[in-house]
Amino acid sequence: MKIGVAADHGGFALKEQIAQFIKKMGHEVVDYGAYTYDAQDDYPDFIIPLTEAVVQQEVDKGIAFCGSGVGAAIAANKVKGARASVITDAYSAKQGVEHDAMNVMCLGGRITGIAVAEELVRNYINATYTGEDRHNRRLNKVSDMEQKWQA
Ligand code: RB5
């Protein structure tokens, strides 16, 4: 699988560690930056290109990092077709994909330690959207709102 990653300074260190972990899992990593630590950088500059790559299917899934994960999720969800969420627990990392077709998982470099982050990433990457009718129905309602507000 091709996994895109991106981070600002708040998530930079965790992104670097997780990129190595993803490679060890046997997946390809595409890094949308930041490529060096810069305490003044801004998360939209990296998270938006990552999310655009996800919705354009240049990568299979995205993982976005900032200090809390919150800014990353807010920015990612401005891209039409993004389904991004801050994730801090193993259940949601899996269920967010299975039920909600989450395509950008957002992690906080100041919130989540490496051991938990690896478990979240493993669950996220290994999960598949179930495509059940009730989930399709709900996602269609979300898409309808997206059409209405982003036209
Ligand atoms: C950057 O200092 C910090 O505000 C940012 O990484 C993020 O936590 C925003 O949600």
CSV table of N, CA and C and ligand atoms in Angstrom, one decimal:
chain,number,residue,atom,x,y,z
A,1,MET,N,0.9,-1.2,0.0
A,1,MET,CA,0.0,0.0,0.0
A,1,MET,C,0.9,1.2,0.0
A,2,LYS,N,0.4,2.3,-0.6
A,2,LYS,CA,1.1,3.6,-0.6
A,2,LYS,C,0.5,4.5,0.4
A,3,ILE,N,1.3,4.9,1.4
A,3,ILE,CA,0.8,5.7,2.5
A,3,ILE,C,1.5,7.1,2.4
A,4,GLY,N,0.6,8.2,2.4
A,4,GLY,CA,1.2,9.5,2.4
A,4,GLY,C,1.2,10.0,3.8
A,5,VAL,N,2.3,10.8,4.1
A,5,VAL,CA,2.4,11.4,5.4
A,5,VAL,C,2.8,12.9,5.3
A,6,ALA,N,2.4,13.7,6.3
A,6,ALA,CA,2.8,15.1,6.3
A,6,ALA,C,2.7,15.6,7.7
A,7,ALA,N,3.5,16.6,8.0
A,7,ALA,CA,3.5,17.2,9.4
A,7,ALA,C,4.0,18.6,9.4
A,8,ASP,N,3.6,19.3,10.4
A,8,ASP,CA,4.2,20.6,10.7
A,8,ASP,C,5.2,20.3,11.8
A,9,HIS,N,5.8,21.4,12.4
A,9,HIS,CA,6.8,21.2,13.4
A,9,HIS,C,6.3,20.4,14.7
A,10,GLY,N,5.0,20.6,15.0
A,10,GLY,CA,4.4,19.9,16.1
A,10,GLY,C,4.3,18.4,16.0
A,11,GLY,N,4.3,18.0,14.7
A,11,GLY,CA,4.2,16.5,14.5
A,11,GLY,C,5.4,15.9,13.8
A,12,PHE,N,6.4,16.8,13.5
A,12,PHE,CA,7.5,16.4,12.7
A,12,PHE,C,8.3,15.1,13.2
A,13,ALA,N,8.6,15.1,14.5
A,13,ALA,CA,9.4,14.0,15.1
A,13,ALA,C,8.6,12.7,15.0
A,14,LEU,N,7.3,12.8,15.3
A,14,LEU,CA,6.4,11.6,15.2
A,14,LEU,C,6.3,11.1,13.8
A,15,LYS,N,6.2,12.0,12.8
A,15,LYS,CA,6.1,11.6,11.4
A,15,LYS,C,7.3,10.9,11.0
A,16,GLU,N,8.5,11.4,11.4
A,16,GLU,CA,9.8,10.7,11.0
A,16,GLU,C,9.8,9.3,11.5
A,17,GLN,N,9.4,9.1,12.8
A,17,GLN,CA,9.4,7.8,13.4
A,17,GLN,C,8.4,6.8,12.7
A,18,ILE,N,7.2,7.4,12.5
A,18,ILE,CA,6.1,6.6,11.9
A,18,ILE,C,6.4,6.2,10.4
A,19,ALA,N,7.1,7.1,9.7
A,19,ALA,CA,7.4,6.8,8.3
A,19,ALA,C,8.3,5.5,8.3
A,20,GLN,N,9.3,5.4,9.3
A,20,GLN,CA,10.1,4.3,9.3
A,20,GLN,C,9.3,3.0,9.7
A,21,PHE,N,8.3,3.2,10.6
A,21,PHE,CA,7.5,2.1,11.0
A,21,PHE,C,6.7,1.5,9.8
A,22,ILE,N,6.1,2.5,9.0
A,22,ILE,CA,5.3,2.1,7.9
A,22,ILE,C,6.2,1.3,6.9
A,23,LYS,N,7.4,1.7,6.7
A,23,LYS,CA,8.3,1.0,5.8
A,23,LYS,C,8.6,-0.4,6.3
A,24,LYS,N,8.8,-0.5,7.6
A,24,LYS,CA,9.0,-1.8,8.2
A,24,LYS,C,7.8,-2.7,8.1
A,25,MET,N,6.6,-2.1,8.0
A,25,MET,CA,5.4,-2.9,7.8
A,25,MET,C,5.4,-3.5,6.4
A,26,GLY,N,6.2,-2.9,5.5
A,26,GLY,CA,6.2,-3.4,4.1
A,26,GLY,C,5.5,-2.5,3.1
A,27,HIS,N,5.1,-1.3,3.6
A,27,HIS,CA,4.4,-0.4,2.7
A,27,HIS,C,5.3,0.7,2.2
A,28,GLU,N,4.9,1.4,1.1
A,28,GLU,CA,5.6,2.5,0.6
A,28,GLU,C,5.2,3.8,1.3
A,29,VAL,N,6.1,4.7,1.5
A,29,VAL,CA,5.8,6.0,2.2
A,29,VAL,C,6.0,7.1,1.2
A,30,VAL,N,5.0,8.0,1.0
A,30,VAL,CA,5.2,9.2,0.2
A,30,VAL,C,5.1,10.4,1.2
A,31,ASP,N,6.2,11.2,1.3
A,31,ASP,CA,6.3,12.2,2.3
A,31,ASP,C,6.0,13.6,1.7
A,32,TYR,N,5.0,14.3,2.2
A,32,TYR,CA,4.6,15.6,1.7
A,32,TYR,C,5.2,16.7,2.5
A,33,GLY,N,6.2,16.4,3.3
A,33,GLY,CA,6.8,17.4,4.2
A,33,GLY,C,6.1,17.6,5.5
A,34,ALA,N,6.7,18.4,6.4
A,34,ALA,CA,7.9,19.1,6.2
A,34,ALA,C,9.1,18.2,6.2
A,35,TYR,N,10.2,18.6,5.4
A,35,TYR,CA,11.3,17.7,5.3
A,35,TYR,C,12.4,18.0,6.3
A,36,THR,N,12.3,19.2,6.9
A,36,THR,CA,13.2,19.6,8.0
A,36,THR,C,12.4,20.2,9.1
A,37,TYR,N,12.9,20.2,10.3
A,37,TYR,CA,12.2,20.8,11.5
A,37,TYR,C,12.3,22.4,11.3
A,38,ASP,N,11.1,23.0,11.3
A,38,ASP,CA,11.1,24.5,11.3
A,38,ASP,C,10.0,24.9,12.3
A,39,ALA,N,10.4,25.5,13.4
A,39,ALA,CA,9.4,25.8,14.5
A,39,ALA,C,8.4,26.9,14.0
A,40,GLN,N,8.6,27.5,12.9
A,40,GLN,CA,7.7,28.6,12.4
A,40,GLN,C,6.8,28.1,11.3
A,41,ASP,N,6.9,26.8,10.9
A,41,ASP,CA,6.1,26.4,9.7
A,41,ASP,C,4.6,26.2,10.1
A,42,ASP,N,3.8,26.1,9.0
A,42,ASP,CA,2.3,26.1,9.2
A,42,ASP,C,1.7,24.8,8.7
A,43,TYR,N,0.9,24.2,9.5
A,43,TYR,CA,0.4,22.8,9.1
A,43,TYR,C,-0.4,22.8,7.7
A,44,PRO,N,-1.2,23.8,7.3
A,44,PRO,CA,-1.9,23.7,6.0
A,44,PRO,C,-0.9,23.5,4.9
A,45,ASP,N,0.3,24.0,5.0
A,45,ASP,CA,1.2,24.0,3.8
A,45,ASP,C,1.6,22.5,3.5
A,46,PHE,N,1.5,21.6,4.5
A,46,PHE,CA,1.8,20.2,4.2
A,46,PHE,C,0.6,19.3,4.2
A,47,ILE,N,-0.4,19.6,5.1
A,47,ILE,CA,-1.5,18.8,5.2
A,47,ILE,C,-2.4,18.8,4.0
A,48,ILE,N,-2.5,20.0,3.4
A,48,ILE,CA,-3.4,20.2,2.2
A,48,ILE,C,-2.8,19.4,1.0
A,49,PRO,N,-1.5,19.5,0.7
A,49,PRO,CA,-1.0,18.7,-0.4
A,49,PRO,C,-1.2,17.2,-0.2
A,50,LEU,N,-1.0,16.8,1.1
A,50,LEU,CA,-1.2,15.3,1.4
A,50,LEU,C,-2.6,14.9,1.1
A,51,THR,N,-3.5,15.7,1.6
A,51,THR,CA,-4.9,15.4,1.4
A,51,THR,C,-5.4,15.4,0.0
A,52,GLU,N,-4.9,16.4,-0.8
A,52,GLU,CA,-5.2,16.4,-2.2
A,52,GLU,C,-4.7,15.1,-2.9
A,53,ALA,N,-3.5,14.6,-2.5
A,53,ALA,CA,-2.9,13.4,-3.0
A,53,ALA,C,-3.8,12.2,-2.7
A,54,VAL,N,-4.4,12.2,-1.5
A,54,VAL,CA,-5.3,11.1,-1.1
A,54,VAL,C,-6.6,11.1,-1.9
A,55,VAL,N,-7.2,12.3,-2.1
A,55,VAL,CA,-8.5,12.3,-2.8
A,55,VAL,C,-8.3,12.1,-4.3
A,56,GLN,N,-7.1,12.4,-4.8
A,56,GLN,CA,-6.8,12.2,-6.2
A,56,GLN,C,-6.2,10.8,-6.4
A,57,GLN,N,-6.2,10.0,-5.3
A,57,GLN,CA,-5.8,8.6,-5.3
A,57,GLN,C,-4.3,8.4,-5.8
A,58,GLU,N,-3.5,9.4,-5.5
A,58,GLU,CA,-2.0,9.2,-5.7
A,58,GLU,C,-1.4,8.3,-4.6
A,59,VAL,N,-2.1,8.3,-3.5
A,59,VAL,CA,-1.7,7.4,-2.4
A,59,VAL,C,-3.0,6.8,-1.9
A,60,ASP,N,-2.9,5.7,-1.2
A,60,ASP,CA,-4.0,4.9,-0.7
A,60,ASP,C,-4.7,5.5,0.5
A,61,LYS,N,-3.8,5.9,1.4
A,61,LYS,CA,-4.3,6.5,2.7
A,61,LYS,C,-3.3,7.6,3.1
A,62,GLY,N,-3.8,8.5,4.0
A,62,GLY,CA,-3.0,9.6,4.5
A,62,GLY,C,-2.9,9.6,6.0
A,63,ILE,N,-1.7,10.0,6.5
A,63,ILE,CA,-1.6,10.2,7.9
A,63,ILE,C,-1.0,11.6,8.1
A,64,ALA,N,-1.7,12.4,8.8
A,64,ALA,CA,-1.3,13.8,9.0
A,64,ALA,C,-1.0,14.0,10.5
A,65,PHE,N,0.1,14.8,10.7
A,65,PHE,CA,0.6,15.1,12.0
A,65,PHE,C,0.7,16.6,12.3
A,66,CYS,N,0.2,17.0,13.5
A,66,CYS,CA,0.6,18.3,14.0
A,66,CYS,C,0.7,18.2,15.5
A,67,GLY,N,0.7,19.3,16.2
A,67,GLY,CA,0.9,19.1,17.6
A,67,GLY,C,-0.1,18.3,18.3
A,68,SER,N,-1.4,18.6,18.0
A,68,SER,CA,-2.5,18.0,18.6
A,68,SER,C,-3.3,17.0,17.7
A,69,GLY,N,-3.1,17.2,16.4
A,69,GLY,CA,-3.9,16.5,15.4
A,69,GLY,C,-5.1,17.3,15.0
A,70,VAL,N,-5.5,18.3,15.8
A,70,VAL,CA,-6.7,19.1,15.5
A,70,VAL,C,-6.6,20.0,14.3
A,71,GLY,N,-5.5,20.8,14.2
A,71,GLY,CA,-5.3,21.6,13.1
A,71,GLY,C,-5.2,20.8,11.8
A,72,ALA,N,-4.5,19.7,11.9
A,72,ALA,CA,-4.4,18.8,10.7
A,72,ALA,C,-5.8,18.4,10.2
A,73,ALA,N,-6.6,18.0,11.1
A,73,ALA,CA,-8.0,17.5,10.8
A,73,ALA,C,-8.8,18.6,10.2
A,74,ILE,N,-8.7,19.7,10.8
A,74,ILE,CA,-9.5,20.9,10.3
A,74,ILE,C,-9.1,21.2,8.8
A,75,ALA,N,-7.8,21.3,8.6
A,75,ALA,CA,-7.3,21.6,7.3
A,75,ALA,C,-7.6,20.5,6.3
A,76,ALA,N,-7.4,19.3,6.6
A,76,ALA,CA,-7.7,18.2,5.7
A,76,ALA,C,-9.1,18.1,5.3
A,77,ASN,N,-10.0,18.4,6.2
A,77,ASN,CA,-11.5,18.3,5.9
A,77,ASN,C,-12.0,19.4,5.0
A,78,LYS,N,-11.1,20.4,4.7
A,78,LYS,CA,-11.5,21.4,3.7
A,78,LYS,C,-11.4,20.9,2.3
A,79,VAL,N,-10.7,19.8,2.1
A,79,VAL,CA,-10.5,19.3,0.8
A,79,VAL,C,-11.6,18.4,0.4
A,80,LYS,N,-12.3,18.6,-0.7
A,80,LYS,CA,-13.5,17.8,-1.1
A,80,LYS,C,-13.1,16.4,-1.2
A,81,GLY,N,-13.8,15.5,-0.5
A,81,GLY,CA,-13.5,14.1,-0.6
A,81,GLY,C,-12.7,13.6,0.6
A,82,ALA,N,-12.2,14.5,1.4
A,82,ALA,CA,-11.4,14.1,2.6
A,82,ALA,C,-12.4,13.7,3.7
A,83,ARG,N,-12.0,12.6,4.4
A,83,ARG,CA,-12.7,12.2,5.6
A,83,ARG,C,-11.6,12.0,6.7
A,84,ALA,N,-11.3,13.1,7.3
A,84,ALA,CA,-10.2,13.1,8.3
A,84,ALA,C,-10.7,13.2,9.7
A,85,SER,N,-9.9,12.6,10.6
A,85,SER,CA,-10.2,12.7,12.0
A,85,SER,C,-9.0,12.5,12.9
A,86,VAL,N,-9.0,13.3,14.0
A,86,VAL,CA,-8.0,13.0,15.0
A,86,VAL,C,-8.3,11.7,15.7
A,87,ILE,N,-7.3,10.9,15.8
A,87,ILE,CA,-7.5,9.6,16.4
A,87,ILE,C,-6.5,9.4,17.6
A,88,THR,N,-7.0,8.9,18.7
A,88,THR,CA,-6.1,8.7,19.9
A,88,THR,C,-6.3,7.2,20.4
A,89,ASP,N,-7.2,6.5,19.9
A,89,ASP,CA,-7.5,5.2,20.4
A,89,ASP,C,-7.5,4.1,19.3
A,90,ALA,N,-7.2,2.9,19.7
A,90,ALA,CA,-7.0,1.8,18.7
A,90,ALA,C,-8.4,1.4,18.1
A,91,TYR,N,-9.4,1.5,18.8
A,91,TYR,CA,-10.7,1.1,18.3
A,91,TYR,C,-11.1,2.0,17.1
A,92,SER,N,-11.0,3.3,17.4
A,92,SER,CA,-11.4,4.3,16.3
A,92,SER,C,-10.5,4.3,15.1
A,93,ALA,N,-9.2,3.9,15.3
A,93,ALA,CA,-8.3,3.9,14.2
A,93,ALA,C,-8.8,2.8,13.2
A,94,LYS,N,-9.4,1.8,13.7
A,94,LYS,CA,-9.9,0.7,12.8
A,94,LYS,C,-11.3,1.0,12.4
A,95,GLN,N,-12.2,1.3,13.3
A,95,GLN,CA,-13.6,1.6,13.0
A,95,GLN,C,-13.8,2.8,12.2
A,96,GLY,N,-12.9,3.8,12.3
A,96,GLY,CA,-13.0,5.0,11.5
A,96,GLY,C,-12.9,4.7,10.0
A,97,VAL,N,-12.2,3.6,9.7
A,97,VAL,CA,-12.0,3.2,8.3
A,97,VAL,C,-13.2,2.3,7.9
A,98,GLU,N,-13.5,1.3,8.8
A,98,GLU,CA,-14.5,0.3,8.5
A,98,GLU,C,-15.9,0.9,8.3
A,99,HIS,N,-16.3,1.9,9.1
A,99,HIS,CA,-17.6,2.5,9.1
A,99,HIS,C,-17.6,3.8,8.3
A,100,ASP,N,-16.6,4.6,8.5
A,100,ASP,CA,-16.7,6.0,8.0
A,100,ASP,C,-15.7,6.3,6.8
A,101,ALA,N,-15.0,5.3,6.4
A,101,ALA,CA,-14.1,5.4,5.2
A,101,ALA,C,-13.1,6.5,5.5
A,102,MET,N,-12.7,6.7,6.7
A,102,MET,CA,-11.6,7.7,7.0
A,102,MET,C,-10.5,7.5,6.1
A,103,ASN,N,-10.0,8.6,5.4
A,103,ASN,CA,-8.9,8.5,4.5
A,103,ASN,C,-7.7,9.3,4.9
A,104,VAL,N,-7.9,10.1,6.0
A,104,VAL,CA,-6.7,10.8,6.5
A,104,VAL,C,-6.8,10.7,8.1
A,105,MET,N,-5.9,10.0,8.6
A,105,MET,CA,-5.9,9.8,10.1
A,105,MET,C,-4.9,10.9,10.6
A,106,CYS,N,-5.4,11.6,11.6
A,106,CYS,CA,-4.6,12.8,12.2
A,106,CYS,C,-4.1,12.4,13.6
A,107,LEU,N,-2.8,12.6,13.8
A,107,LEU,CA,-2.2,12.3,15.1
A,107,LEU,C,-1.5,13.5,15.6
A,108,GLY,N,-1.5,13.6,16.9
A,108,GLY,CA,-0.8,14.7,17.6
A,108,GLY,C,0.5,14.3,18.2
A,109,GLY,N,1.5,15.0,17.7
A,109,GLY,CA,2.9,14.7,18.1
A,109,GLY,C,3.2,15.0,19.6
A,110,ARG,N,2.3,15.9,20.1
A,110,ARG,CA,2.5,16.3,21.5
A,110,ARG,C,1.5,15.5,22.4
A,111,ILE,N,0.7,14.6,21.8
A,111,ILE,CA,-0.3,13.9,22.5
A,111,ILE,C,0.0,12.4,22.6
A,112,THR,N,0.3,11.8,21.4
A,112,THR,CA,0.4,10.4,21.3
A,112,THR,C,1.9,9.9,21.2
A,113,GLY,N,2.3,9.0,22.1
A,113,GLY,CA,3.6,8.5,22.1
A,113,GLY,C,3.8,7.5,21.0
A,114,ILE,N,5.1,7.1,20.8
A,114,ILE,CA,5.4,6.3,19.6
A,114,ILE,C,4.7,4.9,19.7
A,115,ALA,N,4.7,4.3,20.9
A,115,ALA,CA,4.1,2.9,21.0
A,115,ALA,C,2.6,2.9,20.6
A,116,VAL,N,1.9,3.9,21.1
A,116,VAL,CA,0.5,3.9,20.8
A,116,VAL,C,0.3,4.3,19.4
A,117,ALA,N,1.1,5.3,18.9
A,117,ALA,CA,1.0,5.7,17.5
A,117,ALA,C,1.2,4.5,16.5
A,118,GLU,N,2.1,3.7,16.8
A,118,GLU,CA,2.4,2.5,16.0
A,118,GLU,C,1.1,1.6,15.9
A,119,GLU,N,0.5,1.4,17.1
A,119,GLU,CA,-0.7,0.6,17.1
A,119,GLU,C,-1.9,1.2,16.3
A,120,LEU,N,-2.0,2.5,16.5
A,120,LEU,CA,-3.0,3.3,15.7
A,120,LEU,C,-2.8,3.1,14.2
A,121,VAL,N,-1.5,3.3,13.8
A,121,VAL,CA,-1.2,3.2,12.4
A,121,VAL,C,-1.4,1.8,11.9
A,122,ARG,N,-1.0,0.8,12.6
A,122,ARG,CA,-1.2,-0.6,12.2
A,122,ARG,C,-2.7,-0.9,12.0
A,123,ASN,N,-3.6,-0.5,12.9
A,123,ASN,CA,-5.0,-0.7,12.8
A,123,ASN,C,-5.6,0.1,11.6
A,124,TYR,N,-5.1,1.3,11.4
A,124,TYR,CA,-5.6,2.2,10.3
A,124,TYR,C,-5.3,1.6,9.0
A,125,ILE,N,-4.0,1.2,8.8
A,125,ILE,CA,-3.6,0.7,7.5
A,125,ILE,C,-4.2,-0.7,7.2
A,126,ASN,N,-4.4,-1.5,8.2
A,126,ASN,CA,-4.9,-2.8,8.0
A,126,ASN,C,-6.5,-2.9,7.8
A,127,ALA,N,-7.1,-1.7,8.1
A,127,ALA,CA,-8.6,-1.7,8.1
A,127,ALA,C,-9.1,-1.4,6.7
A,128,THR,N,-10.3,-1.9,6.4
A,128,THR,CA,-10.9,-1.7,5.1
A,128,THR,C,-12.4,-1.3,5.3
A,129,TYR,N,-12.8,-0.4,4.5
A,129,TYR,CA,-14.2,0.1,4.6
A,129,TYR,C,-15.1,-1.1,4.2
A,130,THR,N,-16.2,-1.3,5.1
A,130,THR,CA,-17.0,-2.5,4.9
A,130,THR,C,-18.0,-2.4,3.7
A,131,GLY,N,-18.3,-1.1,3.4
A,131,GLY,CA,-19.3,-0.9,2.3
A,131,GLY,C,-20.7,-1.3,2.5
A,132,GLU,N,-21.0,-1.5,3.8
A,132,GLU,CA,-22.4,-1.9,4.2
A,132,GLU,C,-23.4,-0.8,3.8
A,133,ASP,N,-24.6,-1.2,3.5
A,133,ASP,CA,-25.6,-0.2,3.1
A,133,ASP,C,-25.8,0.9,4.1
A,134,ARG,N,-25.8,0.6,5.4
A,134,ARG,CA,-26.1,1.7,6.3
A,134,ARG,C,-24.9,2.7,6.4
A,135,HIS,N,-23.7,2.2,6.1
A,135,HIS,CA,-22.6,3.2,6.1
A,135,HIS,C,-22.6,4.0,4.8
A,136,ASN,N,-22.9,3.3,3.7
A,136,ASN,CA,-23.0,4.0,2.4
A,136,ASN,C,-24.1,5.1,2.5
A,137,ARG,N,-25.2,4.8,3.1
A,137,ARG,CA,-26.3,5.8,3.3
A,137,ARG,C,-25.8,7.0,4.1
A,138,ARG,N,-25.1,6.7,5.2
A,138,ARG,CA,-24.6,7.9,6.0
A,138,ARG,C,-23.5,8.7,5.2
A,139,LEU,N,-22.6,8.0,4.6
A,139,LEU,CA,-21.6,8.7,3.8
A,139,LEU,C,-22.2,9.5,2.7
A,140,ASN,N,-23.3,9.0,2.1
A,140,ASN,CA,-23.9,9.7,1.0
A,140,ASN,C,-24.5,11.0,1.5
A,141,LYS,N,-25.0,11.0,2.8
A,141,LYS,CA,-25.6,12.2,3.4
A,141,LYS,C,-24.5,13.2,3.6
A,142,VAL,N,-23.3,12.7,4.0
A,142,VAL,CA,-22.2,13.6,4.2
A,142,VAL,C,-21.7,14.2,2.9
A,143,SER,N,-21.7,13.4,1.9
A,143,SER,CA,-21.3,13.9,0.5
A,143,SER,C,-22.3,14.9,0.0
A,144,ASP,N,-23.6,14.7,0.3
A,144,ASP,CA,-24.6,15.7,-0.1
A,144,ASP,C,-24.3,17.1,0.5
A,145,MET,N,-23.9,17.1,1.7
A,145,MET,CA,-23.6,18.3,2.4
A,145,MET,C,-22.3,19.0,1.8
A,146,GLU,N,-21.4,18.1,1.4
A,146,GLU,CA,-20.2,18.6,0.8
A,146,GLU,C,-20.5,19.3,-0.5
A,147,GLN,N,-21.4,18.7,-1.3
A,147,GLN,CA,-21.8,19.3,-2.6
A,147,GLN,C,-22.4,20.6,-2.3
A,148,LYS,N,-23.3,20.6,-1.3
A,148,LYS,CA,-24.1,21.9,-1.1
A,148,LYS,C,-23.2,23.0,-0.7
A,149,TRP,N,-22.2,22.7,0.2
A,149,TRP,CA,-21.4,23.8,0.8
A,149,TRP,C,-20.1,24.1,0.0
A,150,GLN,N,-19.7,23.2,-0.8
A,150,GLN,CA,-18.4,23.4,-1.5
A,150,GLN,C,-18.6,23.6,-3.0
A,151,ALA,N,-19.8,23.8,-3.4
A,151,ALA,CA,-20.1,24.0,-4.9
A,151,ALA,C,-19.5,25.3,-5.4
B,1,RB5,C1,1.8,24.3,16.2
B,1,RB5,O1,2.5,24.9,17.3
B,1,RB5,C2,0.5,23.7,16.7
B,1,RB5,O2,-0.4,24.8,16.9
B,1,RB5,C3,0.0,22.8,15.6
B,1,RB5,O3,0.9,21.8,15.4
B,1,RB5,C4,-1.3,22.0,15.9
B,1,RB5,O4,-1.2,21.5,17.2
B,1,RB5,C5,-2.5,22.6,15.6
B,1,RB5,O5,-3.6,22.0,15.8
